[in-house]
């Protein structure tokens, strides 16, 4: 079992930055791929970024490429999402997820956090 807790969300002006963190429990964290997804009001949950267990492979949604960076610190059992040049359309609840293999779709992940709200004002 893996338990995930997100933090770092908040209110920021357009053009600003935030860093989300996802702390995981469990001794096997370093063997899990991690992903970030987001869900805006009235919209379906969508893929944002993913990272392999080693950190050697990353994927990004086209909408965040060049602005967001996913990383992980296996010693701290934490995955991060650095978000720069934020736009109002980035406003959403952000979720982290974990599973054995890296994926860019929701059903590729078995474990999910509760989410953290990110609001970008114009």
PDB file of C-alpha atoms in Angstrom:
ATOM      1  CA  UNK A   1       0.000   0.000   0.000  1.00  0.00           C
ATOM      2  CA  UNK A   2       1.099   3.527  -0.773  1.00  0.00           C
ATOM      3  CA  UNK A   3      -0.454   6.593   0.806  1.00  0.00           C
ATOM      4  CA  UNK A   4       0.028   9.969  -0.838  1.00  0.00           C
ATOM      5  CA  UNK A   5      -0.410  13.472   0.600  1.00  0.00           C
ATOM      6  CA  UNK A   6      -0.135  16.570  -1.590  1.00  0.00           C
ATOM      7  CA  UNK A   7       0.795  20.033  -0.377  1.00  0.00           C
ATOM      8  CA  UNK A   8       1.941  23.375  -1.734  1.00  0.00           C
ATOM      9  CA  UNK A   9      -1.183  24.549  -3.479  1.00  0.00           C
ATOM     10  CA  UNK A  10      -2.525  28.060  -3.088  1.00  0.00           C
ATOM     11  CA  UNK A  11      -3.449  31.300  -4.786  1.00  0.00           C
ATOM     12  CA  UNK A  12      -0.939  32.913  -7.150  1.00  0.00           C
ATOM     13  CA  UNK A  13      -1.064  35.619  -9.794  1.00  0.00           C
ATOM     14  CA  UNK A  14      -0.619  34.797 -13.445  1.00  0.00           C
ATOM     15  CA  UNK A  15       3.061  34.527 -14.289  1.00  0.00           C
ATOM     16  CA  UNK A  16       3.934  33.342 -10.809  1.00  0.00           C
ATOM     17  CA  UNK A  17       5.266  30.028  -9.547  1.00  0.00           C
ATOM     18  CA  UNK A  18       4.312  27.299  -7.123  1.00  0.00           C
ATOM     19  CA  UNK A  19       5.940  24.034  -6.116  1.00  0.00           C
ATOM     20  CA  UNK A  20       3.691  21.147  -5.249  1.00  0.00           C
ATOM     21  CA  UNK A  21       4.917  18.279  -3.111  1.00  0.00           C
ATOM     22  CA  UNK A  22       3.577  14.774  -2.765  1.00  0.00           C
ATOM     23  CA  UNK A  23       4.789  12.870   0.268  1.00  0.00           C
ATOM     24  CA  UNK A  24       4.430   9.116   0.138  1.00  0.00           C
ATOM     25  CA  UNK A  25       4.375   6.464   2.783  1.00  0.00           C
ATOM     26  CA  UNK A  26       5.773   3.004   2.339  1.00  0.00           C
ATOM     27  CA  UNK A  27       9.242   1.578   1.982  1.00  0.00           C
ATOM     28  CA  UNK A  28       8.699   0.715  -1.680  1.00  0.00           C
ATOM     29  CA  UNK A  29       8.239   4.301  -2.867  1.00  0.00           C
ATOM     30  CA  UNK A  30      11.498   4.257  -4.785  1.00  0.00           C
ATOM     31  CA  UNK A  31      10.181   1.456  -6.990  1.00  0.00           C
ATOM     32  CA  UNK A  32       7.011   3.341  -7.995  1.00  0.00           C
ATOM     33  CA  UNK A  33       6.446   5.632 -10.927  1.00  0.00           C
ATOM     34  CA  UNK A  34       4.626   8.839 -10.022  1.00  0.00           C
ATOM     35  CA  UNK A  35       2.246  11.076 -11.873  1.00  0.00           C
ATOM     36  CA  UNK A  36       0.502  14.412 -11.480  1.00  0.00           C
ATOM     37  CA  UNK A  37      -3.019  15.008 -12.760  1.00  0.00           C
ATOM     38  CA  UNK A  38      -5.369  17.947 -12.437  1.00  0.00           C
ATOM     39  CA  UNK A  39      -9.087  18.568 -12.549  1.00  0.00           C
ATOM     40  CA  UNK A  40     -10.613  21.954 -13.227  1.00  0.00           C
ATOM     41  CA  UNK A  41     -14.244  22.742 -12.316  1.00  0.00           C
ATOM     42  CA  UNK A  42     -16.622  21.127 -14.761  1.00  0.00           C
ATOM     43  CA  UNK A  43     -13.843  19.296 -16.579  1.00  0.00           C
ATOM     44  CA  UNK A  44     -12.458  15.801 -16.559  1.00  0.00           C
ATOM     45  CA  UNK A  45      -9.256  14.960 -14.740  1.00  0.00           C
ATOM     46  CA  UNK A  46      -6.288  15.287 -17.084  1.00  0.00           C
ATOM     47  CA  UNK A  47      -2.682  14.197 -17.160  1.00  0.00           C
ATOM     48  CA  UNK A  48      -0.020  16.773 -16.280  1.00  0.00           C
ATOM     49  CA  UNK A  49       3.322  15.019 -15.783  1.00  0.00           C
ATOM     50  CA  UNK A  50       4.864  11.678 -14.862  1.00  0.00           C
ATOM     51  CA  UNK A  51       8.240  10.381 -13.731  1.00  0.00           C
ATOM     52  CA  UNK A  52       9.718   6.898 -13.653  1.00  0.00           C
ATOM     53  CA  UNK A  53      10.929   5.251 -10.460  1.00  0.00           C
ATOM     54  CA  UNK A  54      14.517   6.222 -11.229  1.00  0.00           C
ATOM     55  CA  UNK A  55      13.693   9.724 -12.387  1.00  0.00           C
ATOM     56  CA  UNK A  56      15.295   8.963 -15.713  1.00  0.00           C
ATOM     57  CA  UNK A  57      12.096   9.191 -17.740  1.00  0.00           C
ATOM     58  CA  UNK A  58       9.587  12.015 -17.634  1.00  0.00           C
ATOM     59  CA  UNK A  59       6.482  12.857 -19.635  1.00  0.00           C
ATOM     60  CA  UNK A  60       4.536  16.110 -19.816  1.00  0.00           C
ATOM     61  CA  UNK A  61       1.236  17.246 -21.223  1.00  0.00           C
ATOM     62  CA  UNK A  62       1.715  19.606 -24.134  1.00  0.00           C
ATOM     63  CA  UNK A  63      -0.065  22.344 -22.209  1.00  0.00           C
ATOM     64  CA  UNK A  64       2.618  22.436 -19.494  1.00  0.00           C
ATOM     65  CA  UNK A  65       5.812  21.596 -21.410  1.00  0.00           C
ATOM     66  CA  UNK A  66       8.508  24.156 -20.778  1.00  0.00           C
ATOM     67  CA  UNK A  67       6.678  25.560 -17.744  1.00  0.00           C
ATOM     68  CA  UNK A  68       6.323  22.622 -15.334  1.00  0.00           C
ATOM     69  CA  UNK A  69       9.028  20.275 -14.072  1.00  0.00           C
ATOM     70  CA  UNK A  70       8.457  16.989 -12.261  1.00  0.00           C
ATOM     71  CA  UNK A  71      11.172  15.591 -10.018  1.00  0.00           C
ATOM     72  CA  UNK A  72      11.548  13.173  -7.142  1.00  0.00           C
ATOM     73  CA  UNK A  73      13.697  12.645  -4.096  1.00  0.00           C
ATOM     74  CA  UNK A  74      13.556   8.989  -3.163  1.00  0.00           C
ATOM     75  CA  UNK A  75      15.468   9.610   0.050  1.00  0.00           C
ATOM     76  CA  UNK A  76      12.724  11.993   1.145  1.00  0.00           C
ATOM     77  CA  UNK A  77       9.983   9.814  -0.359  1.00  0.00           C
ATOM     78  CA  UNK A  78       8.617  12.861  -2.133  1.00  0.00           C
ATOM     79  CA  UNK A  79       7.769  13.886  -5.672  1.00  0.00           C
ATOM     80  CA  UNK A  80       7.597  17.521  -6.727  1.00  0.00           C
ATOM     81  CA  UNK A  81       5.900  19.558  -9.418  1.00  0.00           C
ATOM     82  CA  UNK A  82       7.575  22.906 -10.025  1.00  0.00           C
ATOM     83  CA  UNK A  83       5.117  25.156 -11.839  1.00  0.00           C
ATOM     84  CA  UNK A  84       6.377  28.347 -13.452  1.00  0.00           C
ATOM     85  CA  UNK A  85       4.735  30.957 -15.679  1.00  0.00           C
ATOM     86  CA  UNK A  86       1.358  29.965 -14.325  1.00  0.00           C
ATOM     87  CA  UNK A  87      -1.764  30.832 -16.277  1.00  0.00           C
ATOM     88  CA  UNK A  88      -5.395  31.157 -15.167  1.00  0.00           C
ATOM     89  CA  UNK A  89      -6.152  27.990 -17.141  1.00  0.00           C
ATOM     90  CA  UNK A  90      -3.821  26.080 -14.792  1.00  0.00           C
ATOM     91  CA  UNK A  91      -6.399  26.568 -12.032  1.00  0.00           C
ATOM     92  CA  UNK A  92      -7.443  23.120 -10.823  1.00  0.00           C
ATOM     93  CA  UNK A  93      -7.171  20.579  -8.051  1.00  0.00           C
ATOM     94  CA  UNK A  94      -3.861  18.787  -8.527  1.00  0.00           C
ATOM     95  CA  UNK A  95      -3.521  15.118  -7.634  1.00  0.00           C
ATOM     96  CA  UNK A  96      -0.479  12.913  -7.381  1.00  0.00           C
ATOM     97  CA  UNK A  97      -0.652   9.229  -8.183  1.00  0.00           C
ATOM     98  CA  UNK A  98       1.588   6.184  -7.949  1.00  0.00           C
ATOM     99  CA  UNK A  99       1.970   2.791  -9.553  1.00  0.00           C
ATOM    100  CA  UNK A 100       4.632   0.347 -10.659  1.00  0.00           C
ATOM    101  CA  UNK A 101       4.949   1.615 -14.206  1.00  0.00           C
ATOM    102  CA  UNK A 102       5.012   5.121 -15.647  1.00  0.00           C
ATOM    103  CA  UNK A 103       1.814   6.091 -17.418  1.00  0.00           C
ATOM    104  CA  UNK A 104       0.045   9.138 -18.816  1.00  0.00           C
ATOM    105  CA  UNK A 105      -3.518   7.914 -18.220  1.00  0.00           C
ATOM    106  CA  UNK A 106      -5.544   7.732 -15.016  1.00  0.00           C
ATOM    107  CA  UNK A 107      -6.155   4.008 -15.127  1.00  0.00           C
ATOM    108  CA  UNK A 108      -2.393   3.512 -15.114  1.00  0.00           C
ATOM    109  CA  UNK A 109      -2.301   4.477 -11.428  1.00  0.00           C
ATOM    110  CA  UNK A 110      -3.641   2.550  -8.464  1.00  0.00           C
ATOM    111  CA  UNK A 111      -2.859   4.983  -5.665  1.00  0.00           C
ATOM    112  CA  UNK A 112      -4.065   8.572  -5.424  1.00  0.00           C
ATOM    113  CA  UNK A 113      -3.752  11.490  -3.080  1.00  0.00           C
ATOM    114  CA  UNK A 114      -6.600  13.749  -1.953  1.00  0.00           C
ATOM    115  CA  UNK A 115      -5.519  16.693  -4.068  1.00  0.00           C
ATOM    116  CA  UNK A 116      -4.392  20.256  -3.489  1.00  0.00           C
ATOM    117  CA  UNK A 117      -6.064  23.365  -4.915  1.00  0.00           C
ATOM    118  CA  UNK A 118      -4.127  25.668  -7.226  1.00  0.00           C
ATOM    119  CA  UNK A 119      -5.776  28.946  -8.187  1.00  0.00           C
ATOM    120  CA  UNK A 120      -4.168  31.333 -10.659  1.00  0.00           C
ATOM    121  CA  UNK A 121      -5.641  34.818 -10.809  1.00  0.00           C
ATOM    122  CA  UNK A 122      -5.466  36.978 -13.910  1.00  0.00           C
TER     123      UNK A 122
END
